[in-house]
C-alpha positions as a Python dict, from the first residue, in 0.01 Angstrom:
ca = {
    (1, 'X'): (0, 0, 0),
    (2, 'X'): (126, 350, -84),
    (3, 'X'): (9, 692, 25),
    (4, 'X'): (-69, 881, -293),
    (5, 'X'): (-149, 1226, -160),
    (6, 'X'): (-202, 1259, 208),
    (7, 'X'): (-2, 1388, 495),
    (8, 'X'): (41, 1136, 772),
    (9, 'X'): (-23, 1316, 1102),
    (10, 'X'): (160, 1185, 1405),
    (11, 'X'): (91, 1305, 1756),
    (12, 'X'): (174, 1009, 1978),
    (13, 'X'): (496, 807, 1976),
    (14, 'X'): (493, 508, 1741),
    (15, 'X'): (436, 200, 1961),
    (16, 'X'): (758, 20, 1861),
    (17, 'X'): (976, 313, 1970),
    (18, 'X'): (1045, 327, 2344),
    (19, 'X'): (996, 668, 2500),
    (20, 'X'): (1292, 840, 2658),
    (21, 'X'): (1233, 871, 3031),
    (22, 'X'): (1134, 1222, 3132),
    (23, 'X'): (1199, 1356, 2783),
    (24, 'X'): (1067, 1713, 2769),
    (25, 'X'): (999, 1668, 2398),
    (26, 'X'): (801, 1343, 2412),
    (27, 'X'): (468, 1370, 2234),
    (28, 'X'): (562, 1671, 2021),
    (29, 'X'): (328, 1717, 1726),
    (30, 'X'): (470, 1596, 1397),
    (31, 'X'): (344, 1545, 1043),
    (32, 'X'): (506, 1358, 756),
    (33, 'X'): (423, 1429, 392),
    (34, 'X'): (571, 1140, 194),
    (35, 'X'): (355, 1046, -108),
    (36, 'X'): (606, 799, -253),
    (37, 'X'): (675, 601, 66),
    (38, 'X'): (486, 292, 173),
    (39, 'X'): (307, 276, 505),
    (40, 'X'): (590, 70, 649),
    (41, 'X'): (850, 316, 529),
    (42, 'X'): (661, 607, 680),
    (43, 'X'): (636, 423, 1012),
    (44, 'X'): (1009, 348, 1001),
    (45, 'X'): (1086, 712, 931),
    (46, 'X'): (861, 819, 1216),
    (47, 'X'): (1056, 592, 1450),
    (48, 'X'): (1387, 742, 1340),
    (49, 'X'): (1255, 1096, 1372),
    (50, 'X'): (1123, 1032, 1722),
    (51, 'X'): (1451, 881, 1832),
    (52, 'X'): (1643, 1180, 1693),
    (53, 'X'): (1400, 1425, 1847),
    (54, 'X'): (1443, 1277, 2196),
    (55, 'X'): (1820, 1238, 2158),
    (56, 'X'): (1882, 1598, 2047),
    (57, 'X'): (1629, 1737, 2295),
    (58, 'X'): (1797, 1562, 2588),
    (59, 'X'): (2149, 1651, 2471),
    (60, 'X'): (2104, 2013, 2365),
    (61, 'X'): (1789, 2108, 2555),
    (62, 'X'): (1424, 2161, 2474),
    (63, 'X'): (1479, 2483, 2282),
    (64, 'X'): (1199, 2394, 2040),
    (65, 'X'): (867, 2229, 2125),
    (66, 'X'): (727, 2190, 1776),
    (67, 'X'): (533, 2137, 1570),
    (68, 'X'): (754, 1941, 1332),
    (69, 'X'): (666, 1904, 965),
    (70, 'X'): (860, 1660, 751),
    (71, 'X'): (851, 1656, 373),
    (72, 'X'): (1000, 1370, 171),
    (73, 'X'): (1058, 1477, -189),
    (74, 'X'): (1124, 1257, -490),
    (75, 'X'): (1364, 1498, -660),
    (76, 'X'): (1738, 1540, -612),
    (77, 'X'): (1882, 1782, -362),
    (78, 'X'): (2011, 1805, -7),
    (79, 'X'): (1829, 1734, 314),
    (80, 'X'): (1761, 2058, 495),
    (81, 'X'): (1618, 2218, 806),
    (82, 'X'): (1847, 2517, 863),
    (83, 'X'): (1745, 2709, 552),
    (84, 'X'): (1372, 2659, 620),
    (85, 'X'): (1435, 2793, 972),
    (86, 'X'): (1609, 3097, 823),
    (87, 'X'): (1303, 3149, 603),
    (88, 'X'): (1083, 3158, 914),
    (89, 'X'): (967, 2796, 905),
    (90, 'X'): (1154, 2643, 1196),
    (91, 'X'): (1056, 2281, 1245),
    (92, 'X'): (1021, 2210, 873),
    (93, 'X'): (1257, 1937, 755),
    (94, 'X'): (1309, 1820, 398),
    (95, 'X'): (1450, 1480, 303),
    (96, 'X'): (1487, 1301, -31),
    (97, 'X'): (1327, 965, -107),
    (98, 'X'): (1650, 838, -265),
    (99, 'X'): (1815, 857, 79),
    (100, 'X'): (1536, 670, 255),
    (101, 'X'): (1778, 409, 390),
    (102, 'X'): (2011, 641, 581),
    (103, 'X'): (1898, 1004, 591),
    (104, 'X'): (2093, 1240, 815),
    (105, 'X'): (1799, 1280, 1052),
    (106, 'X'): (2003, 1355, 1364),
    (107, 'X'): (2189, 1627, 1172),
    (108, 'X'): (1873, 1798, 1052),
    (109, 'X'): (1701, 1762, 1390),
    (110, 'X'): (1995, 1948, 1545),
    (111, 'X'): (1932, 2235, 1303),
    (112, 'X'): (1574, 2253, 1427),
    (113, 'X'): (1674, 2267, 1793),
    (114, 'X'): (1985, 2480, 1744),
    (115, 'X'): (1977, 2695, 1428),
    (116, 'X'): (2250, 2954, 1396),
    (117, 'X'): (2337, 3252, 1178),
    (118, 'X'): (2701, 3141, 1149),
    (119, 'X'): (2702, 2861, 891),
    (120, 'X'): (3027, 2707, 1013),
    (121, 'X'): (2899, 2675, 1370),
    (122, 'X'): (2554, 2558, 1263),
    (123, 'X'): (2687, 2283, 1034),
    (124, 'X'): (2971, 2200, 1270),
    (125, 'X'): (2734, 2143, 1561),
    (126, 'X'): (2489, 1939, 1351),
    (127, 'X'): (2767, 1723, 1205),
    (128, 'X'): (2920, 1663, 1547),
    (129, 'X'): (2579, 1592, 1703),
    (130, 'X'): (2494, 1336, 1436),
    (131, 'X'): (2816, 1147, 1513),
    (132, 'X'): (2804, 1196, 1891),
    (133, 'X'): (2440, 1085, 1919),
    (134, 'X'): (2496, 780, 1697),
    (135, 'X'): (2296, 885, 1394),
    (136, 'X'): (2288, 671, 1080),
    (137, 'X'): (2604, 635, 872),
    (138, 'X'): (2516, 930, 653),
    (139, 'X'): (2659, 1240, 485),
    (140, 'X'): (2921, 1381, 526),
    (141, 'X'): (3136, 1127, 713),
    (142, 'X'): (2925, 809, 670),
    (143, 'X'): (3029, 674, 1010),
    (144, 'X'): (3395, 770, 993),
    (145, 'X'): (3548, 945, 1295),
    (146, 'X'): (3531, 1320, 1232),
    (147, 'X'): (3887, 1394, 1341),
    (148, 'X'): (4019, 1117, 1116),
    (149, 'X'): (3809, 1244, 828),
    (150, 'X'): (3926, 1605, 872),
    (151, 'X'): (4294, 1536, 931),
    (152, 'X'): (4403, 1551, 568),
    (153, 'X'): (4199, 1869, 514),
    (154, 'X'): (4346, 2066, 804),
    (155, 'X'): (4657, 2190, 624),
    (156, 'X'): (4458, 2383, 364),
    (157, 'X'): (4200, 2512, 615),
    (158, 'X'): (4171, 2877, 715),
    (159, 'X'): (3889, 2886, 966),
    (160, 'X'): (3855, 3263, 943),
    (161, 'X'): (3716, 3208, 591),
    (162, 'X'): (3471, 2948, 725),
    (163, 'X'): (3373, 3179, 1011),
    (164, 'X'): (3276, 3460, 774),
    (165, 'X'): (3004, 3255, 601),
    (166, 'X'): (2650, 3352, 698),
    (167, 'X'): (2340, 3137, 694),
    (168, 'X'): (2188, 3069, 439),
    (169, 'X'): (2509, 3086, 230),
    (170, 'X'): (2646, 2741, 155),
    (171, 'X'): (2945, 2622, 355),
    (172, 'X'): (3175, 2590, 56),
    (173, 'X'): (3492, 2798, 103),
    (174, 'X'): (3717, 2817, -201),
    (175, 'X'): (3910, 2496, -248),
    (176, 'X'): (3661, 2280, -55),
    (177, 'X'): (3382, 2051, -157),
    (178, 'X'): (3081, 2089, 66),
    (179, 'X'): (3127, 1750, 233),
    (180, 'X'): (3489, 1843, 313),
    (181, 'X'): (3382, 2172, 468),
    (182, 'X'): (3126, 1991, 685),
    (183, 'X'): (3395, 1750, 805),
    (184, 'X'): (3622, 2040, 902),
    (185, 'X'): (3342, 2226, 1080),
    (186, 'X'): (3225, 1913, 1262),
    (187, 'X'): (3574, 1823, 1376),
    (188, 'X'): (3645, 2177, 1497),
    (189, 'X'): (3319, 2202, 1693),
    (190, 'X'): (3386, 1863, 1849),
    (191, 'X'): (3732, 1985, 1951),
    (192, 'X'): (3591, 2302, 2110),
    (193, 'X'): (3329, 2112, 2309),
    (194, 'X'): (3563, 1835, 2422),
    (195, 'X'): (3849, 2064, 2523),
    (196, 'X'): (3671, 2372, 2656),
    (197, 'X'): (3327, 2237, 2747),
    (198, 'X'): (2972, 2287, 2630),
    (199, 'X'): (2910, 2596, 2844),
    (200, 'X'): (3169, 2803, 2659),
    (201, 'X'): (3050, 2673, 2325),
    (202, 'X'): (2695, 2772, 2410),
    (203, 'X'): (2815, 3121, 2498),
    (204, 'X'): (2983, 3148, 2159),
    (205, 'X'): (2684, 3001, 1979),
    (206, 'X'): (2446, 3246, 2143),
    (207, 'X'): (2638, 3541, 1994),
    (208, 'X'): (2510, 3458, 1644),
    (209, 'X'): (2140, 3375, 1687),
    (210, 'X'): (1945, 3296, 1374),
    (211, 'X'): (1688, 3560, 1280),
    (212, 'X'): (1455, 3510, 986),
    (213, 'X'): (1585, 3663, 661),
    (214, 'X'): (1881, 3826, 841),
    (215, 'X'): (2248, 3758, 770),
    (216, 'X'): (2509, 3787, 1044),
    (217, 'X'): (2813, 3563, 1077),
    (218, 'X'): (2934, 3731, 1395),
    (219, 'X'): (3209, 3963, 1516),
    (220, 'X'): (3552, 3803, 1460),
    (221, 'X'): (3659, 3927, 1804),
    (222, 'X'): (3393, 3724, 1985),
    (223, 'X'): (3626, 3423, 2004),
    (224, 'X'): (3863, 3617, 2227),
    (225, 'X'): (3575, 3721, 2452),
    (226, 'X'): (3458, 3364, 2507),
    (227, 'X'): (3776, 3159, 2499),
    (228, 'X'): (4039, 3418, 2593),
    (229, 'X'): (4218, 3353, 2264),
    (230, 'X'): (4148, 3430, 1902),
    (231, 'X'): (4026, 3196, 1630),
    (232, 'X'): (4376, 3162, 1482),
    (233, 'X'): (4509, 3026, 1812),
    (234, 'X'): (4213, 2789, 1849),
    (235, 'X'): (4262, 2675, 1490),
    (236, 'X'): (4628, 2593, 1562),
    (237, 'X'): (4526, 2398, 1872),
    (238, 'X'): (4266, 2203, 1675),
    (239, 'X'): (4514, 2117, 1400),
    (240, 'X'): (4769, 1998, 1654),
    (241, 'X'): (4508, 1791, 1836),
    (242, 'X'): (4380, 1603, 1531),
    (243, 'X'): (4726, 1546, 1389),
    (244, 'X'): (4807, 1310, 1675),
}
């Protein structure tokens, strides 16, 4: 059986997915529009979405209570949630039917809970979260350790160029493919959180809040204010750390 036109509305957790104890996001309203997926595929996607929702909510915090609207398209293109949030539609997530086996759901769910006007930080956090929270082996690292994946890219990386990119501009600095840039950003954010802690990272992240239709990558001096050292110094520390 296939759903030819309708939106599948989901309010309660799918029975086969165990609820996370005391999750502040349990029971959030969600709808899935997936005309080309079978009923079983929609149910499977619901289960993955609910798991990601609870995982990100418990890790990052209940910064978004819903509703969530998921659209599965049959055309080619990237998964996305950050750009819809920038357009004023936070909670809207787009996936592609061709990636039905391993969509980067944890990555996109992180964008819903923690959108940001700095594209490097937004993609870095989402890429790190997807790996840290055990998301599917999906783009950009497909299960590979982020530091290992970024090691060979570090030499050509100038993070000040990455840091100047505003949402919704693509994270594609000159000389980088997009997947490479995501690996660099994810590895760097992981380094910041593991070495200096989540509290400082949250302070930095809060300095570039996402506002609909506005572009602001942040003041380059904000790194010094949060970490007591500039981005160049932090970049050198990151490169030294992942080279080992």
